[in-house]
Amino acid sequence: MAEMLHSDPQIRKAAVEKLSQTKTRQPCGQNRLCGICGWCVALDVSKRLKHPKSYVREAAVETLGKMGDAALFHGDQVVARIKDEDRYVRWAAVESLGLLGSAAYNSAGLIVVCLEDPLMDIREAAAEALGRLGEFAKHYVGSVTALLDGSMDPDVRRVAAEALGKMGLTAAEAVPCLSEHIKDQFPHVRVSSLKALAALGESGVSVGTHCEKVVRCIEDQCFSVREAAAEALKSFGPCAGPFVPQIASYLEHTRQEVRRCAVECLVNISDHADEHCQSIIARLDHSDPDVRWCALDAITKMGRGTGMTMIDLKTSSSDIYDRKKSLRSTPVRRSMSPVRQRGLALHS
């Protein structure tokens, strides 16, 4: 226990790890602190929560959080550290409450307030803690959704979306709000909203009705948003199948990065695209060789289910490759700048 008071952070870290291994919840029954059972260790550690040195308070809070059930009786004391004057103690308190689970049930509202903390690391810890609380935080889904919908700070909206994505089935009511914020003004908010929808979809929440809004993100200007949209479509399951024709239309987009994103999306939902692949195959006859190449790339990566035999694929591949090669080998005439014209005139 003395190592927790040491000024060396490495020694304190080792002490935290050692003490947190004591997870026995039942007390030893002795009249004095044995220092062995989890109940006695947690009681002894809790006495350091009001230590004058902030690094000792931080170590004590972190230890109690990692002890889990053995520290359930000290949840209220950990909650009190959320308002500590030291930022690192506050961060450790929020992080620990997420680990304590049911002991933090009554303090979930305080964790929601921490989503608006001016310090980013505390906001991140609050989002993570709410996700760990899961069902215990279900009564605060509305509060987190209100932050996402009403905060003027984009960083608060981002962590609110992240928190909702980590709360699983309990956050089903927040899906409409998340789907609106995939059109947020700030790219990092759009990315967090898309990732939250993907996480909720994987948790079993019905998100398929908002698939069309996600598909539109394929032509977003930000690469991270396009990438998040492709991942989100994967979690939508069979609901994404009917949107294959709409995604295939992006293979004809003027921007190459959008075409590549469309290919990635088609590959991600290939298990549910069997009945809608004709819209991709039809683009093998497109006048633009790049469109044909993207269509062939998508079909090849999607594997079976497109209705094309290996002979068809080889024929199309050879034809498209030859046409692209011939186009690339054709010399392109460029207008010569006046400076270069004068330079050539001087050397001639």
Coordinates of C-alpha atoms in Angstrom, one line a residue:
M1 CA 0.0 0.0 0.0
A2 CA 2.9 2.4 0.7
E3 CA 3.9 2.2 -3.0
M4 CA 0.7 4.0 -3.9
L5 CA 2.1 7.1 -2.1
H6 CA 5.4 7.1 -4.0
S7 CA 6.2 10.0 -6.2
D8 CA 7.5 7.8 -9.0
P9 CA 4.6 7.2 -11.4
Q10 CA 6.0 3.8 -12.5
I11 CA 6.1 2.5 -8.9
R12 CA 2.5 3.8 -8.4
K13 CA 1.4 2.1 -11.6
A14 CA 2.8 -1.2 -10.4
A15 CA 1.1 -0.8 -7.1
V16 CA -2.3 -0.1 -8.8
E17 CA -1.9 -3.2 -10.9
K18 CA -1.0 -5.3 -7.9
L19 CA -3.8 -4.1 -5.7
S20 CA -6.4 -4.3 -8.4
Q21 CA -5.8 -8.1 -8.7
T22 CA -7.5 -8.5 -5.4
K23 CA -11.1 -8.9 -6.5
T24 CA -12.6 -11.0 -3.7
R25 CA -15.8 -9.3 -2.6
Q26 CA -16.6 -11.2 0.6
P27 CA -14.9 -9.7 3.7
C28 CA -12.5 -11.9 5.7
G29 CA -14.5 -11.5 8.9
Q30 CA -11.6 -10.1 11.0
N31 CA -12.0 -7.0 13.1
R32 CA -8.9 -5.4 11.5
L33 CA -7.8 -4.8 8.0
C34 CA -6.1 -8.0 6.7
G35 CA -4.8 -6.4 3.6
I36 CA -5.5 -9.6 1.7
C37 CA -9.2 -9.9 0.9
G38 CA -10.8 -7.5 -1.7
W39 CA -13.1 -5.9 0.9
C40 CA -10.2 -4.9 3.2
V41 CA -8.0 -3.7 0.4
A42 CA -10.8 -1.6 -1.1
L43 CA -11.5 -0.1 2.3
D44 CA -7.9 0.7 2.8
V45 CA -7.5 2.2 -0.7
S46 CA -10.7 4.3 -0.3
K47 CA -9.0 6.2 2.6
R48 CA -6.6 7.6 0.0
L49 CA -9.4 9.3 -2.0
K50 CA -9.0 12.5 0.0
H51 CA -5.3 12.5 0.1
P52 CA -3.8 16.0 -0.3
K53 CA -1.6 14.9 -3.2
S54 CA -3.5 14.6 -6.5
Y55 CA -1.4 11.7 -7.8
V56 CA -2.3 9.6 -4.8
R57 CA -6.0 10.3 -5.3
E58 CA -5.7 9.4 -8.9
A59 CA -4.0 6.1 -8.1
A60 CA -6.7 5.3 -5.5
V61 CA -9.6 6.0 -7.9
E62 CA -7.9 3.9 -10.6
T63 CA -7.4 1.0 -8.2
L64 CA -11.0 0.9 -7.0
G65 CA -12.2 1.0 -10.6
K66 CA -10.1 -2.0 -11.6
M67 CA -11.1 -3.9 -8.5
G68 CA -14.7 -4.2 -9.9
D69 CA -17.2 -5.9 -7.5
A70 CA -14.9 -5.7 -4.6
A71 CA -15.1 -1.9 -4.6
L72 CA -18.9 -1.7 -5.1
F73 CA -19.4 -0.2 -1.6
H74 CA -17.1 2.7 -2.4
G75 CA -18.9 3.8 -5.6
D76 CA -20.2 7.0 -4.0
Q77 CA -16.7 8.0 -3.0
V78 CA -15.5 7.5 -6.5
V79 CA -18.4 9.6 -7.8
A80 CA -17.4 12.5 -5.6
R81 CA -14.0 12.6 -7.3
I82 CA -15.7 13.6 -10.6
K83 CA -15.7 17.1 -9.3
D84 CA -12.1 17.0 -8.2
E85 CA -9.9 20.0 -8.9
D86 CA -7.3 17.9 -10.7
R87 CA -8.1 16.9 -14.3
Y88 CA -6.3 13.6 -14.0
V89 CA -8.3 12.6 -10.9
R90 CA -11.5 13.6 -12.7
W91 CA -10.5 11.5 -15.7
A92 CA -9.7 8.5 -13.5
A93 CA -13.0 8.8 -11.7
V94 CA -15.1 8.8 -14.9
E95 CA -13.1 5.9 -16.3
S96 CA -13.5 3.9 -13.0
L97 CA -17.3 4.5 -12.9
G98 CA -17.6 2.8 -16.2
L99 CA -15.7 -0.2 -14.8
L100 CA -17.8 -0.4 -11.6
G101 CA -21.0 -1.1 -13.5
S102 CA -24.1 -1.3 -11.2
A103 CA -22.3 0.7 -8.5
A104 CA -22.3 3.7 -10.9
Y105 CA -26.0 3.4 -11.8
N106 CA -27.0 6.5 -9.9
S107 CA -24.1 8.5 -11.2
A108 CA -24.7 7.9 -14.9
G109 CA -26.3 11.4 -15.0
L110 CA -23.0 12.9 -13.8
I111 CA -21.1 11.0 -16.5
V112 CA -23.5 12.5 -19.1
V113 CA -22.6 15.9 -17.8
C114 CA -18.9 15.1 -18.3
L115 CA -19.6 14.8 -22.1
E116 CA -19.5 18.6 -22.1
D117 CA -16.3 18.9 -20.1
P118 CA -13.9 21.4 -21.6
L119 CA -11.1 18.7 -21.6
M120 CA -11.2 16.3 -24.5
D121 CA -9.8 13.3 -22.6
I122 CA -12.5 13.6 -20.0
R123 CA -15.2 13.7 -22.7
E124 CA -13.7 10.6 -24.3
A125 CA -13.6 8.8 -20.9
A126 CA -17.3 9.7 -20.3
A127 CA -18.3 8.3 -23.7
E128 CA -16.4 5.1 -22.9
A129 CA -17.9 4.9 -19.4
L130 CA -21.5 5.2 -20.7
G131 CA -20.8 2.5 -23.2
R132 CA -19.5 0.2 -20.5
L133 CA -22.5 0.9 -18.3
G134 CA -24.8 -0.4 -21.0
E135 CA -28.2 -1.2 -19.6
F136 CA -27.5 0.7 -16.4
A137 CA -27.4 3.9 -18.5
K138 CA -30.6 3.3 -20.4
H139 CA -32.5 6.1 -18.6
Y140 CA -29.9 8.6 -19.9
V141 CA -30.1 7.8 -23.6
G142 CA -32.4 10.8 -24.0
S143 CA -29.9 13.1 -22.3
V144 CA -27.1 12.0 -24.6
T145 CA -29.3 12.3 -27.6
A146 CA -30.2 15.8 -26.6
L147 CA -26.5 16.7 -26.4
L148 CA -26.0 15.3 -29.9
D149 CA -28.9 17.2 -31.3
G150 CA -28.6 20.5 -29.4
S151 CA -24.9 21.1 -28.6
M152 CA -23.2 23.9 -30.5
D153 CA -19.8 22.3 -29.8
P154 CA -18.9 19.8 -32.6
D155 CA -16.6 17.9 -30.2
V156 CA -19.4 17.4 -27.8
R157 CA -21.6 16.1 -30.6
R158 CA -18.9 13.7 -31.6
V159 CA -18.4 12.1 -28.2
A160 CA -22.2 12.0 -27.8
A161 CA -22.5 10.0 -31.0
E162 CA -19.7 7.7 -29.8
A163 CA -21.4 7.2 -26.5
L164 CA -24.7 6.2 -28.2
G165 CA -22.9 3.8 -30.4
K166 CA -21.3 2.1 -27.4
M167 CA -24.6 1.8 -25.5
G168 CA -25.9 -1.0 -27.7
L169 CA -29.6 -2.0 -27.7
T170 CA -30.5 0.6 -25.0
A171 CA -29.7 3.3 -27.5
A172 CA -32.3 2.2 -30.2
E173 CA -34.3 5.3 -29.8
A174 CA -31.3 7.5 -30.8
V175 CA -31.1 6.0 -34.3
P176 CA -33.2 8.7 -36.1
C177 CA -31.0 11.5 -34.5
L178 CA -27.8 9.7 -35.5
S179 CA -29.0 9.3 -39.0
E180 CA -29.6 13.1 -39.2
H181 CA -26.1 13.9 -38.0
I182 CA -24.4 11.9 -40.8
K183 CA -25.1 15.2 -42.6
D184 CA -23.4 17.3 -39.9
Q185 CA -21.4 20.3 -40.9
F186 CA -18.2 18.8 -39.4
P187 CA -16.6 15.6 -40.8
H188 CA -15.6 14.1 -37.5
V189 CA -19.2 14.3 -36.3
R190 CA -20.4 12.6 -39.5
V191 CA -17.8 9.9 -39.0
S192 CA -18.8 9.3 -35.4
S193 CA -22.5 9.1 -36.3
L194 CA -21.9 6.6 -39.1
K195 CA -19.7 4.5 -36.8
A196 CA -22.4 4.6 -34.1
L197 CA -25.1 3.4 -36.6
A198 CA -22.8 0.6 -37.6
A199 CA -22.2 -0.4 -34.0
L200 CA -25.9 -0.3 -33.2
G201 CA -26.6 -2.4 -36.3
E202 CA -24.1 -5.0 -35.1
S203 CA -25.8 -5.0 -31.7
G204 CA -29.1 -5.9 -33.2
V205 CA -30.8 -2.5 -33.4
S206 CA -32.9 -2.0 -36.5
V207 CA -31.1 0.6 -38.6
G208 CA -32.1 -0.5 -42.1
T209 CA -34.7 2.2 -42.7
H210 CA -31.9 4.8 -42.7
C211 CA -29.8 2.9 -45.3
E212 CA -30.5 5.4 -48.1
K213 CA -29.0 8.3 -46.1
V214 CA -25.8 6.3 -45.5
V215 CA -25.6 5.4 -49.2
R216 CA -25.5 9.1 -50.0
C217 CA -22.4 9.5 -47.9
I218 CA -20.5 7.6 -50.6
E219 CA -19.9 10.9 -52.5
D220 CA -18.9 12.9 -49.4
Q221 CA -15.9 15.1 -49.8
C222 CA -14.1 13.6 -46.8
F223 CA -12.3 10.2 -47.1
S224 CA -13.0 9.2 -43.5
V225 CA -16.7 9.7 -44.0
R226 CA -16.8 7.6 -47.2
E227 CA -14.8 4.9 -45.4
A228 CA -17.2 4.9 -42.4
A229 CA -20.2 4.7 -44.7
A230 CA -18.8 1.6 -46.4
E231 CA -18.3 0.0 -43.0
A232 CA -21.8 1.0 -41.9
L233 CA -23.5 -0.6 -44.9
K234 CA -21.8 -3.9 -43.9
S235 CA -23.7 -3.9 -40.6
F236 CA -27.1 -3.2 -42.2
G237 CA -27.3 -6.8 -43.5
P238 CA -30.1 -7.7 -45.9
C239 CA -31.6 -4.2 -45.7
A240 CA -28.7 -2.9 -47.8
G241 CA -29.4 -5.3 -50.7
P242 CA -32.1 -3.3 -52.5
F243 CA -29.7 -0.3 -52.6
V244 CA -27.2 -2.1 -54.9
P245 CA -28.5 -0.3 -58.0
Q246 CA -28.1 3.1 -56.3
I247 CA -24.6 2.2 -55.1
A248 CA -23.7 0.9 -58.6
S249 CA -24.7 4.3 -60.1
Y250 CA -21.7 5.8 -58.2
L251 CA -19.4 3.7 -60.4
E252 CA -20.1 6.4 -63.0
H253 CA -19.2 9.3 -60.7
T254 CA -16.8 11.9 -62.1
R255 CA -14.5 11.5 -59.0
Q256 CA -12.3 8.4 -58.9
E257 CA -12.3 8.3 -55.1
V258 CA -16.1 8.0 -55.1
R259 CA -16.0 5.2 -57.7
R260 CA -13.5 3.3 -55.5
C261 CA -15.7 3.8 -52.4
A262 CA -18.7 2.4 -54.4
V263 CA -16.7 -0.7 -55.2
E264 CA -15.8 -1.1 -51.5
C265 CA -19.5 -0.7 -50.5
L266 CA -20.6 -3.3 -53.1
V267 CA -18.0 -5.8 -51.8
N268 CA -19.1 -5.2 -48.2
I269 CA -22.7 -6.0 -48.9
S270 CA -22.0 -8.8 -51.5
D271 CA -23.8 -11.4 -49.3
H272 CA -27.1 -9.6 -49.8
A273 CA -26.6 -8.4 -53.4
D274 CA -27.3 -11.5 -55.4
E275 CA -30.7 -10.3 -56.8
H276 CA -29.5 -6.9 -57.7
C277 CA -26.2 -7.5 -59.5
Q278 CA -27.5 -6.8 -63.0
S279 CA -27.0 -3.1 -62.4
I280 CA -23.3 -3.7 -61.9
I281 CA -22.9 -6.1 -64.9
A282 CA -24.7 -3.6 -67.2
R283 CA -21.8 -1.2 -66.6
L284 CA -19.3 -3.6 -68.2
D285 CA -20.5 -2.1 -71.5
H286 CA -20.2 1.5 -70.4
S287 CA -18.4 3.9 -72.8
D288 CA -15.9 5.0 -70.1
P289 CA -13.2 2.4 -69.6
D290 CA -12.7 3.5 -66.0
V291 CA -16.4 2.7 -65.2
R292 CA -16.0 -0.7 -66.8
W293 CA -12.9 -1.4 -64.8
C294 CA -14.6 -0.4 -61.5
A295 CA -17.6 -2.6 -62.4
L296 CA -15.3 -5.6 -63.2
D297 CA -13.3 -5.0 -60.0
A298 CA -16.5 -5.0 -57.9
I299 CA -17.8 -8.2 -59.6
T300 CA -14.5 -10.0 -59.2
K301 CA -14.2 -9.1 -55.5
M302 CA -17.9 -9.9 -54.8
G303 CA -17.3 -13.5 -56.0
R304 CA -20.2 -15.7 -56.8
G305 CA -23.8 -14.6 -57.0
T306 CA -23.4 -12.1 -59.9
G307 CA -24.5 -14.7 -62.5
M308 CA -21.2 -14.4 -64.5
T309 CA -19.1 -17.4 -65.3
M310 CA -15.3 -17.4 -65.1
I311 CA -15.2 -17.3 -68.9
D312 CA -17.3 -14.2 -69.0
L313 CA -15.0 -12.6 -66.4
K314 CA -11.8 -13.4 -68.2
T315 CA -13.3 -12.1 -71.5
S316 CA -14.5 -8.9 -69.9
S317 CA -11.2 -8.5 -68.0
S318 CA -9.1 -8.9 -71.2
D319 CA -11.2 -6.5 -73.2
I320 CA -11.3 -3.8 -70.6
Y321 CA -7.6 -4.1 -69.8
D322 CA -6.7 -3.8 -73.5
R323 CA -8.9 -0.8 -74.0
K324 CA -7.4 1.0 -71.0
K325 CA -3.9 0.1 -72.1
S326 CA -4.5 1.5 -75.5
L327 CA -5.9 4.7 -74.1
R328 CA -3.0 5.2 -71.7
S329 CA -0.4 4.5 -74.5
T330 CA -2.0 7.2 -76.7
P331 CA 0.1 10.4 -76.6
V332 CA -1.7 13.3 -75.1
R333 CA -1.1 16.7 -76.8
R334 CA -0.7 19.4 -74.3
S335 CA -0.6 23.1 -75.1
M336 CA 2.9 24.5 -74.6
S337 CA 3.3 27.4 -72.2
P338 CA 4.7 30.7 -73.6
V339 CA 7.8 30.4 -71.4
R340 CA 8.6 27.0 -72.8
Q341 CA 8.0 28.2 -76.3
R342 CA 10.5 31.1 -75.8
G343 CA 13.0 28.6 -74.3
L344 CA 12.8 26.3 -77.3
A345 CA 13.1 29.2 -79.7
L346 CA 16.4 30.4 -78.0
H347 CA 17.9 26.9 -78.2
S348 CA 16.9 26.3 -81.8

